[in-house]
Coordinates of C-alpha atoms and ligand atoms in Angstrom, one line a residue:
M1 CA -44.3 3.9 47.3
S2 CA -41.6 6.3 46.2
T3 CA -43.1 9.6 45.1
C4 CA -42.7 13.3 45.5
C5 CA -46.2 14.2 44.7
P6 CA -48.0 15.8 47.7
K7 CA -51.3 14.4 46.4
A8 CA -50.0 10.8 46.7
P9 CA -52.2 8.5 48.7
A10 CA -51.7 8.3 52.4
A11 CA -49.4 5.5 53.5
S12 CA -50.5 3.0 56.1
V13 CA -48.4 2.4 59.2
S14 CA -47.5 -1.1 58.0
D15 CA -46.3 0.5 54.7
V16 CA -44.1 3.0 56.6
L17 CA -42.7 0.3 58.9
A18 CA -41.8 -1.9 55.9
L19 CA -40.2 1.1 54.2
M20 CA -38.1 1.8 57.2
R21 CA -36.7 -1.7 57.1
E22 CA -36.1 -1.3 53.4
V23 CA -34.3 2.1 53.3
C24 CA -32.3 1.9 56.6
P25 CA -29.2 -0.1 56.0
A26 CA -27.5 -1.9 58.9
L27 CA -24.7 0.5 59.9
E28 CA -21.1 -0.8 60.0
P29 CA -19.8 -2.7 63.0
E30 CA -17.1 -1.4 65.3
Q31 CA -15.3 -2.7 68.3
V32 CA -16.1 -0.9 71.6
S33 CA -15.3 -1.5 75.3
L34 CA -17.8 -3.4 77.4
A35 CA -18.6 -0.2 79.2
D36 CA -19.8 1.3 75.9
A37 CA -21.6 -1.8 74.6
C38 CA -24.8 -1.8 76.6
G39 CA -27.8 -1.7 74.3
R40 CA -25.7 -2.3 71.2
V41 CA -26.3 -5.1 68.8
L42 CA -23.6 -7.8 68.6
R43 CA -22.5 -8.4 65.0
E44 CA -20.7 -11.8 65.3
P45 CA -21.5 -14.9 67.3
V46 CA -19.3 -15.3 70.4
C47 CA -18.2 -18.8 71.3
A48 CA -16.7 -20.1 74.5
P49 CA -13.0 -19.9 73.9
E50 CA -12.4 -22.6 76.6
D51 CA -14.6 -24.9 78.7
Q52 CA -16.9 -23.0 81.1
P53 CA -15.9 -23.1 83.9
R54 CA -12.2 -23.5 83.0
F55 CA -11.4 -25.8 86.0
D56 CA -13.3 -27.7 88.6
R57 CA -14.4 -25.2 91.3
S58 CA -15.9 -25.7 94.7
S59 CA -19.5 -24.4 94.8
V60 CA -19.5 -24.2 98.6
D61 CA -17.2 -23.4 101.5
G62 CA -16.1 -26.7 102.9
Y63 CA -13.5 -29.5 102.8
A64 CA -12.3 -31.5 99.8
V65 CA -11.9 -35.2 100.4
R66 CA -11.5 -38.2 98.1
L67 CA -14.7 -39.6 96.8
D68 CA -13.7 -43.1 97.7
D69 CA -12.7 -42.1 101.2
R70 CA -15.8 -42.9 103.4
A71 CA -14.1 -42.2 106.8
S72 CA -15.6 -39.7 109.1
R73 CA -12.4 -38.3 110.6
F74 CA -9.8 -36.5 108.5
R75 CA -6.6 -34.5 108.8
I76 CA -6.7 -31.0 107.3
V77 CA -3.5 -30.8 105.3
D78 CA -3.9 -27.4 103.6
E79 CA -6.2 -24.6 102.6
I80 CA -7.3 -23.5 99.1
R81 CA -8.6 -19.9 98.8
A82 CA -10.4 -18.6 95.7
G83 CA -7.7 -17.7 93.1
E84 CA -5.1 -20.2 94.3
W85 CA -3.9 -23.2 92.3
K86 CA -2.7 -26.1 94.5
P87 CA -2.8 -29.4 92.7
R88 CA -2.2 -32.3 95.1
A89 CA -3.0 -36.0 95.2
L90 CA -5.0 -36.3 98.4
Q91 CA -4.3 -39.5 100.4
L92 CA -6.9 -41.4 102.3
G93 CA -7.7 -39.6 105.5
E94 CA -6.6 -36.2 104.1
A95 CA -8.8 -33.2 103.6
M96 CA -8.2 -29.7 102.3
R97 CA -10.2 -26.7 103.4
I98 CA -11.6 -25.0 100.3
A99 CA -13.4 -21.7 99.7
T100 CA -16.4 -21.2 97.3
G101 CA -14.9 -20.8 93.9
G102 CA -11.6 -22.4 94.9
A103 CA -9.9 -24.7 92.3
L104 CA -10.2 -28.4 93.3
P105 CA -6.7 -29.8 93.8
G106 CA -7.4 -33.0 91.7
D107 CA -10.0 -35.3 90.3
R108 CA -12.5 -37.7 91.9
L109 CA -13.1 -35.5 94.9
Q110 CA -16.0 -34.3 96.8
V111 CA -16.5 -31.1 98.9
V112 CA -18.2 -31.7 102.2
M113 CA -20.0 -28.5 103.3
K114 CA -18.7 -26.6 106.2
E115 CA -22.1 -26.8 107.8
D116 CA -21.8 -30.7 107.8
V117 CA -18.5 -30.9 109.7
R118 CA -16.8 -30.1 113.0
A119 CA -13.2 -28.7 112.6
E120 CA -10.9 -28.5 115.6
G121 CA -7.4 -27.4 114.7
R122 CA -6.2 -29.9 112.0
Q123 CA -8.9 -32.5 113.0
L124 CA -12.0 -32.7 110.9
T125 CA -15.1 -34.7 111.8
V126 CA -17.7 -35.2 109.1
L127 CA -21.1 -35.2 110.7
R128 CA -23.1 -35.7 107.5
R129 CA -22.0 -36.8 104.0
E130 CA -24.3 -35.9 101.2
D131 CA -24.2 -37.5 97.7
E132 CA -23.8 -34.0 96.2
H133 CA -20.3 -33.3 95.0
N134 CA -20.6 -29.6 95.5
I135 CA -18.3 -29.0 92.5
R136 CA -18.9 -26.9 89.4
F137 CA -17.2 -29.2 87.0
R138 CA -15.0 -27.9 84.1
G139 CA -17.2 -27.5 81.0
E140 CA -20.5 -28.2 82.7
D141 CA -21.8 -24.7 81.9
A142 CA -20.6 -24.9 78.2
P143 CA -17.9 -26.8 76.4
A144 CA -15.2 -24.9 74.4
G145 CA -16.4 -23.8 71.0
R146 CA -20.1 -23.6 71.7
V147 CA -21.8 -20.4 70.5
L148 CA -23.0 -18.6 73.7
I149 CA -24.3 -15.3 72.2
E150 CA -25.7 -15.1 68.7
A151 CA -25.1 -12.3 66.2
G152 CA -28.1 -9.9 66.3
T153 CA -28.5 -10.0 70.1
V154 CA -29.0 -6.7 71.9
L155 CA -26.4 -6.7 74.6
Q156 CA -27.8 -6.1 78.1
A157 CA -26.3 -6.5 81.5
G158 CA -26.4 -10.3 81.6
G159 CA -24.9 -10.8 78.1
L160 CA -22.2 -8.2 78.8
A161 CA -21.3 -10.0 82.0
L162 CA -21.0 -13.3 80.0
L163 CA -18.7 -11.5 77.4
A164 CA -16.6 -10.2 80.3
S165 CA -16.2 -13.7 81.7
L166 CA -15.2 -15.0 78.3
G167 CA -12.5 -12.3 77.9
C168 CA -14.4 -10.6 75.0
A169 CA -13.5 -7.2 76.2
R170 CA -14.1 -5.3 72.9
P171 CA -17.1 -6.9 71.3
L172 CA -18.0 -6.2 67.7
V173 CA -21.2 -4.2 67.7
T174 CA -23.1 -1.9 65.3
R175 CA -22.0 1.7 65.5
Q176 CA -24.5 4.2 66.8
P177 CA -26.4 6.3 64.2
R178 CA -25.6 10.0 63.9
V179 CA -28.8 11.8 64.6
L180 CA -29.7 15.4 64.0
H181 CA -32.9 16.8 65.4
L182 CA -34.3 20.2 64.4
A183 CA -37.3 21.6 66.4
T184 CA -38.9 24.2 64.2
G185 CA -41.5 26.8 64.9
N186 CA -41.7 30.5 65.9
E187 CA -43.8 29.7 68.9
I188 CA -41.5 27.4 70.8
V189 CA -39.1 28.5 73.6
S190 CA -36.7 26.6 75.8
P191 CA -38.4 24.8 78.8
D192 CA -36.5 27.1 81.2
R193 CA -38.1 30.2 79.8
R194 CA -41.5 31.8 80.5
P195 CA -43.3 31.8 77.1
A196 CA -44.8 35.1 76.0
R197 CA -48.4 35.2 75.0
G198 CA -48.9 33.0 72.0
Q199 CA -45.7 31.0 72.7
I200 CA -45.3 27.5 74.1
R201 CA -42.4 25.6 75.7
D202 CA -40.6 23.2 73.4
S203 CA -41.5 19.7 74.8
N204 CA -40.6 17.8 71.7
S205 CA -36.8 18.3 72.0
T206 CA -37.0 16.7 75.5
L207 CA -39.1 13.9 74.2
V208 CA -36.8 13.2 71.4
R209 CA -33.7 13.3 73.6
A210 CA -35.1 10.9 76.2
F211 CA -36.4 8.6 73.5
F212 CA -33.0 8.3 71.9
G213 CA -31.4 8.0 75.3
Q214 CA -33.0 4.6 75.6
W215 CA -30.6 3.5 72.8
G216 CA -27.7 5.3 74.3
I217 CA -27.8 7.8 71.4
A218 CA -27.4 11.6 72.1
P219 CA -28.8 13.5 69.1
E220 CA -27.4 16.9 68.0
Q221 CA -30.3 19.2 68.6
A222 CA -31.2 22.8 67.6
R223 CA -34.3 25.0 67.7
V224 CA -35.0 26.9 64.5
G225 CA -37.6 29.5 63.6
E226 CA -40.2 29.0 60.9
D227 CA -38.0 30.1 58.2
K228 CA -37.0 27.9 55.3
A229 CA -33.5 29.4 54.8
A230 CA -32.8 29.1 58.5
I231 CA -33.9 25.4 58.6
E232 CA -31.9 24.7 55.5
A233 CA -28.8 26.3 57.0
A234 CA -29.3 24.4 60.3
L235 CA -29.6 21.2 58.3
A236 CA -26.4 21.8 56.3
E237 CA -24.5 23.0 59.4
G238 CA -25.5 20.0 61.5
H239 CA -24.7 17.7 58.7
S240 CA -21.2 19.0 58.2
R241 CA -20.5 19.4 61.9
M242 CA -21.4 15.7 62.5
G243 CA -19.5 14.5 59.4
G244 CA -22.8 13.3 57.8
C245 CA -26.0 12.1 59.5
D246 CA -27.7 8.8 59.3
L247 CA -31.0 10.2 60.5
V248 CA -32.4 13.7 60.4
L249 CA -35.6 14.5 62.3
I250 CA -37.4 17.8 61.7
S251 CA -40.2 18.5 64.2
G252 CA -43.0 20.7 63.1
G253 CA -43.8 22.1 59.7
A254 CA -44.6 18.6 58.2
S255 CA -48.1 19.5 57.1
V256 CA -49.4 21.6 54.2
G257 CA -49.8 25.0 56.0
E258 CA -48.5 28.3 54.5
H259 CA -45.4 28.0 56.8
D260 CA -44.8 24.3 56.7
F261 CA -41.6 24.0 54.8
T262 CA -40.2 20.6 55.6
R263 CA -41.4 18.8 52.5
A264 CA -40.3 21.5 50.0
L265 CA -37.0 22.0 51.8
L266 CA -36.1 18.4 51.7
H267 CA -37.2 18.1 48.1
E268 CA -35.1 21.1 47.1
S269 CA -32.2 19.7 49.1
S270 CA -32.2 16.7 46.8
F271 CA -34.0 14.3 49.1
V272 CA -36.3 11.8 47.4
I273 CA -39.6 12.0 49.1
H274 CA -41.0 8.5 49.8
V275 CA -44.0 9.4 52.0
S276 CA -45.9 12.7 52.5
K277 CA -48.7 11.6 54.8
T278 CA -50.1 8.6 56.6
N279 CA -53.6 7.4 57.3
A280 CA -52.7 7.0 61.0
R281 CA -54.1 9.0 64.0
P282 CA -52.4 10.8 65.6
G283 CA -49.6 11.6 63.1
R284 CA -51.2 12.1 59.7
P285 CA -48.5 14.5 58.4
L286 CA -45.3 12.5 58.1
I287 CA -42.5 13.0 55.6
V288 CA -40.1 10.2 54.9
A289 CA -37.3 11.3 52.6
Q290 CA -33.9 9.9 51.6
R291 CA -30.7 11.4 50.2
G292 CA -27.8 8.9 49.8
D293 CA -27.2 7.3 53.2
T294 CA -29.3 9.9 55.1
L295 CA -32.9 9.3 56.0
A296 CA -35.0 12.3 57.0
L297 CA -38.3 12.3 58.8
G298 CA -40.6 15.3 59.0
L299 CA -42.6 14.8 62.1
P300 CA -45.8 16.7 63.0
G301 CA -45.2 19.0 65.9
N302 CA -48.1 17.9 68.0
P303 CA -46.6 16.1 71.1
L304 CA -48.8 13.0 71.0
A305 CA -48.2 12.6 67.3
H306 CA -44.5 12.9 68.0
F307 CA -44.7 10.2 70.6
V308 CA -46.5 7.9 68.2
C309 CA -44.1 8.6 65.3
L310 CA -41.0 8.1 67.5
N311 CA -42.3 4.8 68.8
L312 CA -43.4 3.4 65.5
Y313 CA -41.2 4.7 62.7
V314 CA -38.1 6.0 64.4
R315 CA -37.9 2.8 66.5
A316 CA -38.2 0.7 63.3
A317 CA -35.4 2.8 61.7
L318 CA -33.2 2.4 64.8
E319 CA -33.7 -1.4 64.8
A320 CA -32.9 -1.6 61.1
F321 CA -29.8 0.6 61.5
S322 CA -28.6 -1.5 64.4
A323 CA -28.9 -4.8 62.5
Q324 CA -31.1 -6.1 65.3
S325 CA -33.0 -9.4 64.4
A326 CA -36.3 -8.4 62.8
R327 CA -39.4 -8.2 65.0
T328 CA -42.7 -6.4 64.8
G329 CA -42.8 -5.1 68.3
F330 CA -46.6 -5.6 68.5
V331 CA -47.9 -7.9 71.2
T332 CA -51.4 -8.9 72.4
G333 CA -53.2 -7.7 75.6
V334 CA -56.6 -7.3 77.1
L335 CA -58.4 -4.0 77.7
S336 CA -59.2 -3.3 81.3
A337 CA -61.7 -0.4 80.5
Q338 CA -63.7 0.8 77.5
L339 CA -61.9 2.4 74.6
P340 CA -64.1 4.9 72.9
A341 CA -62.6 4.5 69.4
G342 CA -65.6 6.4 67.8
G343 CA -65.5 4.7 64.4
N344 CA -62.6 6.9 63.2
T345 CA -61.8 6.3 59.5
R346 CA -58.0 6.2 60.3
E347 CA -56.0 3.5 62.1
T348 CA -55.4 4.9 65.6
F349 CA -52.6 4.5 68.0
W350 CA -54.2 5.0 71.4
P351 CA -52.0 6.0 74.4
A352 CA -52.4 3.5 77.2
R353 CA -50.8 2.1 80.4
W354 CA -50.1 -1.6 80.4
S355 CA -49.3 -3.8 83.3
M356 CA -49.4 -7.5 84.1
H357 CA -52.6 -8.7 85.8
E358 CA -53.3 -12.3 86.6
G359 CA -50.8 -13.4 84.0
L360 CA -52.2 -11.2 81.2
A361 CA -50.9 -8.0 79.7
T362 CA -53.7 -5.6 80.6
L363 CA -54.2 -2.2 79.1
M364 CA -55.9 0.9 80.5
P365 CA -56.6 3.3 77.7
L366 CA -55.7 6.9 78.6
R367 CA -57.9 9.9 78.0
W368 CA -56.9 12.1 75.1
I369 CA -58.8 14.5 73.0
S370 CA -56.3 15.9 70.5
S371 CA -52.9 15.1 69.2
G372 CA -51.8 18.3 70.9
D373 CA -52.5 16.7 74.4
L374 CA -49.4 16.2 76.6
T375 CA -51.1 15.0 79.8
P376 CA -51.5 11.3 78.7
L377 CA -47.8 11.1 78.1
A378 CA -47.0 11.1 81.8
A379 CA -48.6 7.7 82.3
A380 CA -48.4 6.2 78.8
N381 CA -46.1 3.2 78.4
A382 CA -48.0 1.6 75.4
L383 CA -49.9 2.4 72.2
I384 CA -52.9 0.3 71.4
R385 CA -53.4 -0.3 67.7
V386 CA -57.1 0.4 66.9
A387 CA -58.4 -0.6 63.5
A388 CA -60.0 2.0 61.2
G389 CA -63.7 2.1 61.7
A390 CA -63.7 0.4 65.2
E391 CA -66.4 1.7 67.5
Q392 CA -66.4 1.3 71.3
L393 CA -64.1 -1.5 72.4
Q394 CA -65.3 -3.3 75.5
P395 CA -63.3 -4.2 78.6
G396 CA -61.9 -7.7 78.1
S397 CA -61.4 -7.2 74.3
R398 CA -58.1 -8.5 72.9
V399 CA -56.0 -5.7 71.4
E400 CA -52.6 -5.4 69.8
F401 CA -50.2 -2.9 71.3
I402 CA -46.6 -1.7 71.3
R403 CA -44.6 -0.9 74.4
T404 CA -43.1 2.5 74.4
E405 CA -40.1 1.7 76.5
R406 CA -37.2 0.1 74.8
T407 CA -37.9 -3.6 75.3
S408 CA -34.7 -5.2 73.8
Ligands
LIG1 P1 -46.7 22.0 63.2 O1 -46.5 20.5 63.0 O2 -45.5 22.8 63.1 O3 -47.9 22.4 62.4 O4 -47.2 22.1 64.8 C1 -48.3 21.4 65.2 C2 -48.6 21.7 66.6 O5 -47.5 21.3 67.4 C3 -48.7 23.2 66.9 O6 -49.7 23.4 67.9 C4 -47.3 23.6 67.5 O7 -47.3 24.7 68.3 C5 -47.0 22.3 68.2 N1 -45.5 22.1 68.3 C6 -44.6 22.3 67.3 N2 -43.4 22.1 67.8 C7 -43.5 21.8 69.1 C8 -42.5 21.5 70.1 N3 -41.2 21.5 69.8 N4 -43.0 21.3 71.3 C9 -44.3 21.3 71.6 N5 -45.2 21.6 70.7 C10 -44.9 21.8 69.5
LIG2 MG1 -45.0 24.8 63.1

């Protein structure tokens, strides 16, 4: 697909997604603290260094007695609290009080639950004796050497807790990409300013920041006027300040207007242009360019187009950079209302709200008129993939969609 000709055919979304996986190399691994590892991709399998759990532990508060001791009256000879290690060969008629998590004093024991006894001083009367041992036996969760988390796993709270328990305090994960985002346009002002006539507030910078925030990435951001030299300078300055970027996003100016400079600027800055436009709606103007290890995307400024491009192409780039196990991200659901596709000649990514209903992913298409609309973004948590040429889709139709929150 590699071309720098502006008249090159429009790329399909599938083409661009495949291209992202092809041109975005997995970034190098680094060791980070558990506090910094949430959302990162693990780069090596992690095995149990020892049996899990490491020793027999009581799973209840109660009294340890010998399994072969069927008496109902015992003498309490000691107490084991969680964290203590008190090995002891219990004799017939002896019991040890033990707390949940406490290490059993020996083998062939049973813990009688506190609820099933009466204790008076050192005297213990067992009122009920279950078959249940009430012990988490050494190695019952996993034996030493078993792989417990595979390479390619996105670390979330549960996996991090497991790593902590294994003593893997600095897991090997993919480093975060360095991302530079330039919002271009003479009309955009900061959200805290009142725009003059003809101006608008910059919403894309906030969208981009929050989108990357889901990956724990804080992009370097700048607002630049519609001026080729200024954009070029901001690109060069950001690049050197960050010690090189993995991903550059330029919002606005991706089309073919008099003042749309992104394509020419990237070309003149020695980027190879792979894609100049797509046949997707919204988001027809899209530039994908590469220079060495840097991938640059020129995104159309319209907010809904931005939302679509971030959730399709930038998400694919981040997954490839992170060395996450490959996945398409598309899932199937059912429409809960009509979707007026209108026989558009382009494949459309329709903003929608998905929820689970009677065991099915159910999608409510949201109203939008143009890719400049922002109001559907408040409720959108999905994009429905509507085939080119599709007319009105009826409630109950099966559709493919992608969730717009980070899902793994
Ligand atoms: P462009 O891609 O530069 O032709 O811009 C397309 C549309 O998106 C225009 O209506 C712009 O005003 C709008 N736009 C561009 N940048 C932003 C931004 N940062 N925030 C909100 N809208 C924008
Ligand atoms: Mg513009």
